[in-house]
Coordinates of C-alpha atoms in Angstrom, one line a residue:
Chain Q
M28 CA 8.7 11.7 -5.5
L29 CA 8.6 13.3 -8.9
F30 CA 6.1 10.9 -10.1
K31 CA 4.0 11.4 -7.0
F32 CA 4.2 15.2 -7.5
A33 CA 3.4 14.7 -11.2
L34 CA 0.4 12.4 -10.4
R35 CA -0.9 15.0 -7.9
N36 CA -0.5 17.8 -10.4
V37 CA -2.6 15.8 -12.8
N38 CA -5.2 15.4 -10.1
R39 CA -5.0 19.1 -9.2
N40 CA -7.5 20.3 -12.1
K41 CA -9.6 17.1 -12.4
R42 CA -11.9 18.5 -14.9
R43 CA -9.2 19.8 -17.2
S44 CA -7.3 16.5 -16.8
L45 CA -10.4 14.4 -17.6
V46 CA -10.9 16.5 -20.7
S47 CA -7.3 15.9 -21.7
I48 CA -7.5 12.3 -21.0
S49 CA -10.7 12.0 -23.0
T50 CA -9.2 13.8 -25.9
V51 CA -6.3 11.4 -26.0
A52 CA -8.6 8.5 -25.4
M53 CA -11.0 9.5 -28.3
G54 CA -7.9 10.1 -30.7
V55 CA -6.4 6.9 -29.8
L56 CA -9.8 5.2 -30.1
G57 CA -10.2 6.8 -33.7
I58 CA -6.8 5.6 -34.8
L59 CA -7.2 2.0 -33.4
F60 CA -10.7 1.7 -34.4
L61 CA -10.0 2.8 -38.0
E62 CA -7.0 0.7 -38.3
S63 CA -8.6 -2.5 -37.0
F64 CA -11.8 -1.7 -38.9
F65 CA -9.9 -1.3 -42.1
S66 CA -7.9 -4.3 -41.4
G67 CA -11.1 -6.3 -40.6
L68 CA -12.5 -5.1 -44.1
I69 CA -9.4 -6.3 -45.8
Q70 CA -9.6 -9.6 -43.9
L71 CA -13.2 -9.9 -44.8
H72 CA -12.5 -9.3 -48.3
A73 CA -9.6 -11.7 -48.3
E74 CA -11.6 -14.4 -46.5
N75 CA -14.4 -13.9 -48.9
S76 CA -12.1 -14.0 -51.9
I77 CA -10.3 -17.1 -50.7
H78 CA -13.4 -19.1 -49.6
S79 CA -15.7 -18.1 -52.3
R80 CA -13.6 -18.0 -55.3
H81 CA -9.9 -18.3 -55.6
G82 CA -8.6 -20.4 -52.7
H83 CA -5.2 -19.2 -51.3
G84 CA -3.9 -19.1 -54.8
Q85 CA -3.9 -20.7 -58.2
V86 CA -1.6 -22.8 -60.3
N87 CA -1.4 -22.3 -64.0
T88 CA 1.1 -23.0 -66.7
I89 CA 3.8 -20.3 -67.0
G90 CA 2.5 -17.0 -68.4
Y91 CA -1.0 -18.2 -68.6
L92 CA -2.6 -15.4 -66.4
D93 CA -0.7 -12.6 -68.0
Q94 CA -1.7 -13.2 -71.6
A95 CA -5.0 -13.7 -73.5
Y96 CA -4.8 -16.5 -76.0
E97 CA -7.0 -17.4 -78.9
K98 CA -7.1 -21.0 -77.7
P99 CA -6.6 -20.9 -74.2
W100 CA -7.0 -24.7 -73.7
E101 CA -3.8 -25.2 -75.6
H102 CA -2.1 -23.8 -72.6
W103 CA -4.1 -25.8 -70.0
I104 CA -2.5 -28.4 -67.8
D105 CA -2.2 -31.7 -69.4
N106 CA -2.5 -35.1 -67.5
P107 CA -3.3 -33.2 -64.3
E108 CA -3.4 -36.3 -62.0
N109 CA 0.2 -36.7 -61.2
I110 CA 0.4 -33.0 -60.7
L111 CA -2.6 -32.7 -58.4
R112 CA -1.2 -35.6 -56.4
A113 CA 2.2 -34.1 -56.1
I114 CA 1.0 -30.7 -55.1
N115 CA -1.4 -32.1 -52.6
D116 CA 1.6 -33.8 -51.0
I117 CA 3.2 -30.6 -50.1
P118 CA 2.9 -30.3 -46.3
E119 CA 1.4 -26.8 -46.3
V120 CA -1.2 -27.7 -48.8
V121 CA -4.4 -29.1 -47.5
Q122 CA -6.4 -29.6 -50.7
V123 CA -6.2 -29.0 -54.4
F124 CA -9.1 -28.0 -56.6
P125 CA -8.7 -28.7 -60.3
R126 CA -10.8 -26.2 -62.4
V127 CA -11.6 -25.2 -65.9
Q128 CA -13.2 -22.0 -67.0
F129 CA -15.2 -21.3 -70.1
F130 CA -17.8 -19.2 -71.6
A131 CA -21.1 -20.5 -72.6
L132 CA -24.8 -19.5 -73.4
L133 CA -27.3 -20.4 -70.8
T134 CA -30.9 -20.7 -71.6
N135 CA -34.1 -21.9 -69.9
G136 CA -35.8 -22.4 -73.4
T137 CA -37.1 -18.9 -73.7
T138 CA -34.3 -16.6 -72.4
S139 CA -30.6 -17.0 -73.2
V140 CA -27.8 -15.2 -71.4
A141 CA -24.0 -15.4 -71.8
G142 CA -22.0 -16.5 -68.6
R143 CA -18.7 -17.6 -67.5
G144 CA -18.8 -21.2 -66.2
Q145 CA -16.4 -22.8 -63.8
G146 CA -15.9 -26.6 -63.9
I147 CA -15.2 -27.7 -60.3
V148 CA -15.1 -31.1 -58.3
G149 CA -18.2 -30.2 -56.3
V150 CA -17.6 -32.6 -53.5
K151 CA -14.1 -31.4 -52.8
E152 CA -14.9 -27.7 -53.0
A153 CA -18.2 -27.7 -50.8
I154 CA -16.2 -27.8 -47.6
F155 CA -13.4 -25.3 -48.4
F156 CA -15.4 -22.8 -50.4
N157 CA -17.8 -22.1 -47.7
K158 CA -18.3 -18.4 -48.4
M159 CA -20.2 -19.0 -51.5
N160 CA -23.2 -17.8 -49.7
I161 CA -25.9 -20.0 -51.1
V162 CA -29.2 -18.2 -51.0
E163 CA -31.3 -20.8 -52.4
G164 CA -30.8 -24.7 -52.8
N165 CA -27.4 -26.1 -52.3
L166 CA -23.9 -26.3 -53.8
I167 CA -23.6 -28.8 -56.5
K168 CA -21.5 -31.1 -54.3
D169 CA -22.0 -34.8 -55.8
Q170 CA -24.9 -33.8 -58.0
K171 CA -23.5 -34.8 -61.5
D172 CA -26.0 -32.7 -63.4
G173 CA -26.0 -29.9 -61.0
I174 CA -25.4 -26.2 -61.7
V175 CA -25.2 -23.3 -59.3
L176 CA -25.7 -19.8 -60.5
G177 CA -24.9 -16.5 -59.4
I178 CA -28.0 -14.6 -58.2
G179 CA -27.9 -12.1 -60.9
L180 CA -27.7 -14.8 -63.6
A181 CA -30.5 -16.8 -61.9
R182 CA -32.7 -13.7 -61.9
T183 CA -32.1 -13.0 -65.7
L184 CA -32.9 -16.6 -66.5
G185 CA -35.7 -16.6 -64.0
V186 CA -34.7 -19.9 -62.6
K187 CA -34.8 -21.6 -59.2
P188 CA -33.4 -24.7 -57.8
G189 CA -34.9 -27.7 -59.4
D190 CA -35.4 -26.0 -62.6
R191 CA -33.5 -27.1 -65.9
V192 CA -31.0 -25.0 -67.7
T193 CA -29.1 -25.8 -70.8
I194 CA -25.7 -24.5 -71.4
I195 CA -24.3 -24.2 -74.9
G196 CA -20.6 -23.9 -75.6
N197 CA -17.9 -24.6 -78.1
T198 CA -15.6 -27.7 -77.7
V199 CA -11.8 -27.1 -78.0
H200 CA -12.2 -28.6 -81.4
G201 CA -14.7 -25.9 -82.6
S202 CA -17.8 -27.7 -82.6
I203 CA -21.0 -26.7 -80.6
N204 CA -21.9 -28.9 -77.6
A205 CA -24.6 -28.7 -74.9
L206 CA -25.4 -29.9 -71.5
D207 CA -28.8 -30.2 -69.8
L208 CA -28.4 -29.4 -66.1
V209 CA -30.6 -29.0 -63.0
V210 CA -30.2 -25.8 -60.9
S211 CA -28.8 -27.0 -57.6
G212 CA -28.5 -23.6 -56.0
I213 CA -28.1 -19.9 -56.3
F214 CA -25.1 -18.1 -54.7
H215 CA -24.6 -14.4 -53.9
V216 CA -20.8 -13.7 -53.3
G217 CA -21.3 -10.0 -53.3
M218 CA -19.5 -9.1 -56.2
K219 CA -21.6 -8.0 -59.0
E220 CA -19.4 -9.4 -61.8
A221 CA -19.3 -12.8 -60.2
D222 CA -23.2 -12.7 -59.2
D223 CA -24.2 -11.6 -62.7
Y224 CA -22.1 -14.0 -64.9
L225 CA -20.6 -16.8 -62.8
F226 CA -22.0 -20.3 -62.8
Q227 CA -20.5 -23.7 -61.6
I228 CA -20.8 -27.1 -62.9
Q229 CA -19.0 -30.5 -62.1
L230 CA -15.5 -30.5 -63.6
S231 CA -16.2 -33.8 -65.6
Q232 CA -19.3 -32.2 -67.0
A233 CA -17.3 -29.0 -68.1
Q234 CA -14.5 -31.3 -69.7
N235 CA -17.3 -33.1 -71.4
L236 CA -18.7 -29.9 -72.7
L237 CA -15.3 -28.6 -73.9
G238 CA -14.2 -32.0 -75.1
T239 CA -10.8 -32.1 -73.2
D240 CA -9.2 -33.9 -70.2
K241 CA -7.0 -30.9 -69.4
I242 CA -7.5 -28.6 -66.6
E243 CA -7.0 -24.8 -66.7
S244 CA -6.0 -24.2 -63.1
I245 CA -5.5 -25.8 -59.6
A246 CA -7.0 -23.7 -56.8
L247 CA -5.2 -24.2 -53.6
A248 CA -6.3 -24.6 -49.9
N249 CA -3.2 -24.1 -47.7
T250 CA -2.8 -25.2 -44.1
R251 CA -3.0 -21.3 -43.2
D252 CA -2.7 -17.8 -44.5
G253 CA 0.7 -16.2 -45.0
I254 CA 2.5 -19.2 -46.2
F255 CA 1.8 -18.9 -49.8
D256 CA 5.4 -18.3 -50.9
I257 CA 6.6 -21.6 -49.3
V258 CA 4.0 -23.5 -51.3
K259 CA 4.7 -21.4 -54.5
T260 CA 8.5 -22.2 -54.3
Q261 CA 7.8 -25.9 -53.7
I262 CA 5.5 -26.1 -56.9
E263 CA 7.6 -24.0 -59.2
K264 CA 10.7 -26.1 -58.1
N265 CA 9.1 -29.3 -58.8
H266 CA 7.0 -28.4 -61.8
P267 CA 8.9 -25.8 -63.8
Q268 CA 6.3 -25.6 -66.4
L269 CA 3.9 -24.3 -63.8
E270 CA 3.5 -21.1 -61.9
A271 CA 1.6 -20.4 -58.6
T272 CA -0.2 -17.1 -58.1
S273 CA -1.3 -15.7 -54.8
V274 CA -5.0 -14.8 -54.3
W275 CA -3.6 -11.3 -53.5
I276 CA -2.4 -11.0 -57.1
I277 CA -5.3 -12.6 -58.8
D278 CA -7.6 -10.5 -56.8
K279 CA -5.3 -7.4 -57.0
I280 CA -8.0 -4.9 -58.1
W281 CA -9.9 -5.5 -55.0
A282 CA -7.5 -7.0 -52.5
Q283 CA -4.2 -5.1 -52.9
N284 CA -5.6 -1.9 -54.4
G285 CA -8.3 -1.9 -51.8
K286 CA -5.7 -2.4 -49.0
D287 CA -3.5 0.4 -50.5
F288 CA -6.5 2.7 -50.6
L289 CA -7.6 1.9 -47.1
N290 CA -4.1 2.5 -45.8
A291 CA -3.8 5.9 -47.5
L292 CA -7.2 6.7 -46.0
L293 CA -6.0 5.6 -42.5
R294 CA -2.9 7.7 -42.8
I295 CA -5.1 10.8 -43.5
F296 CA -7.3 10.0 -40.4
Q297 CA -4.3 9.3 -38.4
L298 CA -3.0 12.7 -39.2
I299 CA -6.4 14.4 -38.4
F300 CA -6.7 12.5 -35.0
I301 CA -3.1 13.3 -34.1
S302 CA -3.7 17.1 -35.0
V303 CA -6.8 17.1 -32.8
I304 CA -4.8 15.5 -30.0
L305 CA -1.9 18.0 -30.5
L306 CA -4.0 21.1 -30.4
A307 CA -6.4 20.0 -27.7
I308 CA -3.6 18.9 -25.3
Y309 CA -1.3 22.0 -26.3
N310 CA -4.3 24.3 -25.3
S311 CA -5.0 22.4 -22.1
A312 CA -1.3 22.3 -21.2
S313 CA -0.7 25.8 -22.0
N314 CA -3.5 26.9 -19.5
T315 CA -2.0 24.6 -17.0
V316 CA 1.5 25.8 -17.1
L317 CA 0.5 29.3 -17.4
E318 CA -1.6 29.0 -14.2
R319 CA 1.3 27.4 -12.5
A320 CA 3.8 29.9 -13.8
R321 CA 4.6 31.3 -10.3
E322 CA 5.1 27.9 -8.8
I323 CA 7.3 27.0 -11.7
G324 CA 9.2 30.2 -10.9
M325 CA 9.5 29.3 -7.3
L326 CA 10.8 25.7 -8.3
R327 CA 13.3 27.5 -10.6
A328 CA 14.3 29.9 -7.8
N329 CA 15.1 27.0 -5.6
G330 CA 17.5 25.6 -8.0
E331 CA 15.4 23.5 -10.4
S332 CA 16.9 23.7 -14.0
N333 CA 14.6 24.3 -17.1
Q334 CA 15.3 20.5 -17.8
D335 CA 14.0 19.6 -14.4
V336 CA 10.9 21.6 -14.9
M337 CA 10.5 20.2 -18.4
R338 CA 10.9 16.7 -16.9
L339 CA 8.2 17.3 -14.3
L340 CA 5.6 18.8 -16.8
T341 CA 6.5 16.2 -19.4
L342 CA 5.9 13.4 -16.9
E343 CA 2.5 15.0 -16.2
G344 CA 1.9 14.9 -19.9
V345 CA 3.0 11.2 -20.0
I346 CA 0.6 10.3 -17.2
I347 CA -2.3 11.9 -19.1
A348 CA -1.2 10.6 -22.4
S349 CA -0.8 7.1 -21.2
S350 CA -4.1 6.9 -19.3
G351 CA -5.9 8.4 -22.2
A352 CA -4.2 6.0 -24.7
L353 CA -5.0 3.1 -22.4
I354 CA -8.6 4.1 -22.0
G355 CA -8.9 4.5 -25.8
I356 CA -7.6 1.1 -26.4
I357 CA -9.8 -0.5 -23.8
I358 CA -12.8 1.3 -25.3
T359 CA -11.8 -0.2 -28.7
I360 CA -11.5 -3.7 -27.2
M361 CA -15.0 -3.2 -25.5
I362 CA -16.5 -2.2 -28.9
S363 CA -15.1 -5.4 -30.4
Q364 CA -16.5 -7.5 -27.5
V365 CA -20.0 -5.7 -27.7
L366 CA -20.2 -6.6 -31.4
P367 CA -18.5 -10.1 -31.7
E368 CA -20.5 -10.5 -35.0
G369 CA -18.9 -7.4 -36.5
I370 CA -20.2 -3.9 -37.3
P371 CA -23.0 -4.2 -39.9
M372 CA -22.0 -2.2 -43.0
P373 CA -23.6 -1.5 -46.3
P374 CA -22.0 -3.2 -49.3
T375 CA -18.7 -1.7 -50.2
P376 CA -18.2 -0.1 -53.7
G377 CA -18.5 -2.7 -56.4
T378 CA -20.3 -5.2 -54.3
N379 CA -23.9 -5.8 -53.5
R380 CA -23.8 -7.7 -50.3
E381 CA -24.0 -6.4 -46.8
L382 CA -21.3 -8.0 -44.6
P383 CA -20.6 -7.4 -40.9
V384 CA -17.0 -6.1 -40.5
Q385 CA -15.2 -7.5 -37.3
L386 CA -12.6 -5.3 -35.8
D387 CA -9.1 -7.0 -36.5
L388 CA -7.5 -5.9 -33.2
R389 CA -3.8 -6.6 -33.2
F390 CA -1.2 -6.1 -30.8
N391 CA 0.8 -4.0 -33.2
Y392 CA -2.1 -1.8 -34.0
M393 CA -2.7 -1.2 -30.2
L394 CA 0.9 -0.4 -29.8
Q395 CA 1.0 1.9 -32.7
A396 CA -2.2 3.7 -31.6
Y397 CA -0.9 4.0 -28.0
L398 CA 2.3 5.4 -29.2
L399 CA 0.9 7.9 -31.7
G400 CA -1.6 9.1 -29.1
S401 CA 1.0 9.4 -26.3
I402 CA 3.7 10.8 -28.4
A403 CA 1.5 13.5 -29.8
S404 CA 0.3 14.7 -26.5
I405 CA 3.8 14.6 -25.0
I406 CA 5.0 16.8 -27.9
A407 CA 2.0 19.2 -27.2
T408 CA 2.9 19.3 -23.3
F409 CA 6.4 19.8 -24.2
A410 CA 5.6 22.7 -26.6
A411 CA 3.4 24.3 -24.1
T412 CA 6.0 24.1 -21.4
L413 CA 8.4 26.0 -23.3
Q414 CA 6.2 29.1 -23.0
V415 CA 6.7 29.3 -19.3
L416 CA 10.4 28.4 -19.4
Q417 CA 10.8 31.3 -21.8
L418 CA 9.6 33.7 -19.1
S419 CA 12.5 35.2 -17.1
L420 CA 12.7 33.7 -13.6
A421 CA 11.8 37.1 -12.0
K422 CA 8.7 37.4 -14.4
A423 CA 7.6 33.9 -13.5
L424 CA 7.7 34.5 -9.7
R425 CA 5.7 37.8 -10.4
A426 CA 3.2 36.1 -12.6
V427 CA -0.3 36.2 -11.5
Chain I
M26 CA 39.4 40.3 1.6
D27 CA 36.2 39.4 -0.1
K28 CA 36.3 35.9 1.4
D29 CA 35.6 37.3 4.9
W30 CA 32.1 38.3 3.7
L31 CA 29.3 35.9 2.6
V32 CA 28.2 38.5 0.0
T33 CA 29.9 41.6 -1.5
G34 CA 28.2 43.8 -4.0
K35 CA 30.3 46.6 -5.6
N36 CA 28.7 49.3 -7.8
I37 CA 25.6 47.2 -8.6
T38 CA 23.5 48.9 -11.1
F39 CA 20.2 47.6 -12.4
H40 CA 17.6 49.2 -14.7
H41 CA 14.5 48.3 -16.5
Q42 CA 14.3 48.9 -20.2
L43 CA 11.0 50.5 -21.4
G44 CA 11.3 50.9 -25.1
K45 CA 14.1 53.3 -25.4
Q46 CA 13.8 54.5 -21.9
K47 CA 15.9 53.2 -19.1
I48 CA 14.4 53.2 -15.6
K49 CA 17.2 53.0 -13.1
V50 CA 16.2 50.7 -10.2
L51 CA 19.6 50.2 -8.5
D52 CA 22.1 52.9 -8.9
G53 CA 25.8 51.9 -8.1
L54 CA 24.9 50.0 -4.9
N55 CA 27.7 48.9 -2.6
L56 CA 26.9 46.2 0.1
K57 CA 28.7 43.7 2.3
I58 CA 26.9 40.9 4.2
S59 CA 28.8 38.8 6.8
K60 CA 28.2 35.3 7.8
G61 CA 25.5 34.8 10.3
E62 CA 24.1 38.2 9.9
I63 CA 20.4 39.0 9.8
I64 CA 19.6 42.2 7.9
C65 CA 16.3 44.1 7.4
L66 CA 16.2 45.7 4.1
R67 CA 13.8 48.8 4.2
G68 CA 12.6 51.4 1.9
P69 CA 9.5 52.8 0.2
S70 CA 7.9 50.9 -2.5
G71 CA 9.9 51.2 -5.7
S72 CA 13.0 51.7 -3.7
G73 CA 14.6 48.5 -5.3
K74 CA 14.3 46.2 -2.4
S75 CA 12.7 43.4 -4.2
T76 CA 15.1 43.9 -7.2
L77 CA 18.1 43.8 -4.8
L78 CA 16.7 40.5 -3.2
N79 CA 16.2 39.1 -6.8
I80 CA 19.8 40.0 -7.7
L81 CA 21.1 38.5 -4.5
G82 CA 19.1 35.4 -5.1
L83 CA 20.4 35.1 -8.7
I84 CA 16.9 35.5 -9.8
E85 CA 17.5 38.6 -11.9
P86 CA 20.7 39.5 -13.6
F87 CA 22.2 42.9 -13.1
Q88 CA 23.7 45.2 -15.8
D89 CA 26.7 46.5 -14.1
G90 CA 28.9 46.1 -11.1
Q91 CA 30.3 43.0 -9.3
L92 CA 28.5 40.6 -7.0
T93 CA 30.5 37.9 -5.2
F94 CA 29.1 35.1 -3.0
M95 CA 31.5 33.2 -0.8
G96 CA 34.3 34.7 -2.9
Q97 CA 32.7 33.5 -6.2
N98 CA 32.0 36.2 -8.8
F99 CA 28.4 36.0 -9.8
S100 CA 29.0 37.5 -13.1
L101 CA 31.3 34.8 -14.3
I102 CA 29.3 31.7 -13.4
S103 CA 27.2 29.6 -15.7
E104 CA 23.4 29.2 -15.5
Q105 CA 24.1 25.7 -14.5
Q106 CA 26.3 26.9 -11.6
K107 CA 23.7 29.4 -10.6
N108 CA 21.0 26.5 -10.4
K109 CA 23.5 24.7 -8.1
I110 CA 23.9 27.6 -5.9
R111 CA 20.2 28.2 -5.7
R112 CA 19.8 24.5 -4.9
Y113 CA 22.3 24.2 -2.3
Q114 CA 23.2 27.5 -0.9
L115 CA 20.2 29.8 -1.0
G116 CA 16.8 29.6 0.7
F117 CA 13.8 31.6 -0.2
I118 CA 10.9 32.8 1.8
F119 CA 8.3 34.7 -0.1
Q120 CA 5.4 37.0 1.0
D121 CA 2.7 34.7 -0.4
F122 CA 4.5 31.6 0.9
Q123 CA 4.6 29.9 -2.5
L124 CA 4.0 26.5 -1.3
I125 CA 3.1 23.6 -3.5
D126 CA -0.6 23.1 -2.9
V127 CA -0.8 19.4 -3.9
L128 CA 2.0 18.4 -1.4
S129 CA 1.6 18.1 2.4
A130 CA 3.7 20.2 4.7
R131 CA 6.4 17.5 5.0
E132 CA 6.4 16.9 1.3
N133 CA 6.8 20.5 0.6
V134 CA 10.0 20.4 2.8
E135 CA 11.1 17.3 1.4
W136 CA 10.8 18.2 -2.3
F137 CA 13.9 20.1 -2.6
L138 CA 15.9 17.7 -0.4
A139 CA 14.9 15.2 -3.0
R140 CA 16.2 17.4 -5.6
Q141 CA 19.4 17.7 -3.7
G142 CA 19.7 13.9 -4.2
I143 CA 19.1 13.2 -0.3
K144 CA 17.7 9.7 0.1
D145 CA 14.2 9.1 1.1
N146 CA 14.5 8.2 4.9
V147 CA 17.2 10.8 5.5
R148 CA 15.2 13.6 3.9
R149 CA 12.1 12.6 5.9
E150 CA 14.1 13.1 9.1
I151 CA 15.5 16.4 8.1
A152 CA 11.9 17.6 6.9
L153 CA 10.4 16.4 10.3
E154 CA 13.3 18.1 12.3
N155 CA 12.8 21.5 10.5
L156 CA 9.1 21.2 10.8
A157 CA 9.5 20.6 14.5
K158 CA 11.7 23.8 14.7
V159 CA 8.9 26.0 13.4
G160 CA 6.3 24.2 15.7
L161 CA 4.6 22.1 13.0
E162 CA 5.5 18.7 14.1
D163 CA 1.8 17.8 14.5
Q164 CA 0.8 19.2 11.3
I165 CA 3.1 17.4 9.0
D166 CA 0.5 15.5 6.7
K167 CA -1.7 18.6 6.3
K168 CA -1.8 20.4 2.9
P169 CA -1.0 24.1 2.8
V170 CA -4.7 24.9 2.0
E171 CA -5.7 23.3 5.2
M172 CA -3.5 25.6 7.3
S173 CA -3.4 29.1 8.4
G174 CA -1.2 31.9 6.9
G175 CA 1.2 31.7 9.8
Q176 CA 1.5 28.0 9.5
R177 CA 2.1 28.2 5.8
Q178 CA 4.8 30.7 6.3
R179 CA 6.3 28.4 8.9
I180 CA 6.4 25.6 6.3
A181 CA 8.2 28.0 3.9
I182 CA 10.8 28.7 6.6
A183 CA 11.2 25.1 7.3
R184 CA 11.6 24.4 3.5
A185 CA 14.3 27.2 3.3
L186 CA 16.1 26.0 6.4
A187 CA 16.0 22.2 5.5
K188 CA 18.3 23.0 2.5
K189 CA 20.9 23.9 5.0
P190 CA 21.6 27.2 2.9
S191 CA 24.2 29.7 3.7
F192 CA 21.9 32.6 2.9
I193 CA 18.1 33.1 3.2
L194 CA 16.4 35.7 1.4
A195 CA 12.9 36.6 2.6
D196 CA 10.7 39.1 0.7
E197 CA 8.1 40.6 3.0
P198 CA 7.6 37.4 5.0
T199 CA 5.3 39.0 7.4
A200 CA 3.2 41.1 5.1
S201 CA 0.5 38.6 4.6
L202 CA 0.3 37.9 8.4
D203 CA -1.4 39.6 11.4
Q204 CA 0.9 41.4 13.8
K205 CA 1.0 38.5 16.3
T206 CA 1.7 35.8 13.8
G207 CA 4.2 38.2 12.1
K208 CA 6.1 38.4 15.4
Q209 CA 6.0 34.5 15.8
I210 CA 7.5 34.3 12.4
M211 CA 10.4 36.7 13.2
S212 CA 11.0 35.1 16.6
I213 CA 11.4 31.8 14.7
L214 CA 13.8 33.3 12.2
S215 CA 15.8 34.9 14.8
A216 CA 16.1 31.8 16.9
L217 CA 17.0 29.9 13.8
K218 CA 19.7 32.2 12.8
H219 CA 21.3 31.8 16.2
Q220 CA 20.9 27.9 16.0
S221 CA 22.2 27.5 12.6
G222 CA 24.3 30.6 11.9
V223 CA 22.7 31.2 8.5
S224 CA 22.6 34.8 7.2
M225 CA 19.4 36.3 6.2
I226 CA 18.2 39.3 4.4
I227 CA 14.7 40.3 4.9
A228 CA 13.1 42.9 2.7
S229 CA 10.2 44.4 4.8
H230 CA 8.0 47.5 5.3
D231 CA 7.1 46.1 8.7
E232 CA 8.7 48.0 11.5
M233 CA 8.4 45.0 14.0
V234 CA 10.9 43.2 11.8
A235 CA 13.6 45.7 12.9
E236 CA 13.3 44.3 16.5
Y237 CA 14.7 41.0 15.4
V238 CA 17.7 42.0 13.1
D239 CA 21.3 42.9 13.5
R240 CA 21.3 45.4 10.7
I241 CA 19.0 47.7 9.0
I242 CA 19.8 48.9 5.4
T243 CA 17.5 51.5 4.0
L244 CA 17.1 51.9 0.4
T245 CA 15.9 55.1 -1.3
D246 CA 15.7 55.4 -5.1
G247 CA 18.1 52.6 -5.7
K248 CA 20.6 53.8 -3.3
I249 CA 21.6 52.9 0.2
T250 CA 20.7 55.8 2.3
D251 CA 21.1 54.3 5.7
D252 CA 23.1 51.2 7.0
Q253 CA 22.6 51.0 10.7
L254 CA 24.0 48.1 13.0
I255 CA 21.7 47.2 15.8
S256 CA 23.2 46.5 19.2
R257 CA 21.4 44.5 21.8

């Protein structure tokens, strides 16, 4: 009967209840939308980073990533075949991608520009690294003399697929070496530093240019996200000279810092949304309880304790809060359904590629938004109810 | 012995405090009400009728004196005990009915039975029985707003009675009603008093009310100036 009474009280002033429910719904929509949007953004960046550049992580010799060496190749992985095979045998690892990285001068005969090259096994990388976003031509795949260039680099050199490019670099022994290559494709990963300087050639060509059989790193493709630590433990246990580093650490400036920044921003917005809910519901609930002061007085005169009245009014608050929160969640789900490709967004700071952000709606986000919205409005109702309970019984009965 | 009386009040004093000024409303009032008695409380506006009713209904605390209810000293009981007495022992009938608009006639009566912890089917029976006593057996599902003033006051009476209280306090129960409906209401209250033996105190300006009561107490300036038993 208490619930029935509370429900009818909510229905008593339909417009006011509707406004209250809408306020909670909007607040919850805001909280959930932002959280899932930011999470989607982080996911998008992580996906982009994993499938365009780093894989789920990277294996190097111990301490290699933390230090700058005069002759880095002295710290590269020697005789990599056995290591590659052993790592590939770890059940959580799908594929391993040996790589070398080097600096070289690229020239088209008239213009020269410095770039950072990556030697990769083109055929192996073509499937996993599917976010390279080739805007012209193709990945190098099995093209032995192929080279793919970042869009900025290609523009500076004024080359297109099919054009010839010569790269000039130093061997590990200090002599000059050069490779004549054909542009296979041009990529646009969306990060200026990558698009302006990065190029990829076949690993064998790179090793040839550098005059070494070593590899600098092994990029990893795991069976799924979130298992990097298992893989890391296995690798470091079996190969004490190596260490595995997660993409989140390699890409920390963007991934982790971006995540921390967005989380901080999210907390600020959550606070704003919760404050809006608190104030709006407090205002609405205050009007409601003051209008019903006589009725509440009558209830108290007939033996209802303050706790009983509080329970009734809070239950009304719970109905409004729950309905609003549920509607907010449903609207957010609908938005994500209406925009399955994601929300088109301009490039994020430091990037130059527009990417649609998909809402990453998770149960725990929904639960959190539901609880935040509901609890805020219940607290507001509770606070508003205290006003009428502070009235003496006689005054409440005389209230107009 | 106090226990022979339902209510005894000794030297009850009540004043409003307006700044530094004390406005005396009840001035050392002495009162005894026996079980099954129906009393009309009369007096001009400002004489203290409503205040006395509020004090007897544990709605307003008084500053001085002693009030006992069924031998229990009201000054010595906690708020929790007061709630319990209001919930189980006291029934209220207000001038403006004070019904819950969103509940039907039956639900209005049932509400406080539910609060007494009475089970669903039992309280429904009690509600129907009491609504029948006031002649509303065919209006049970109507909301108060769909009913006349007289019908609403009858719901209020059924609500007060359903609690099976020892004492009903009615503040101007006929004031919002026409003469004919007012008489009907008083007839119902009088008949119910005889059926259930409940005591009632009715604050009223209405001369007609006197025709239905056992005793008339007149208050003037916070003092009982007349206490008259009516013999029929």
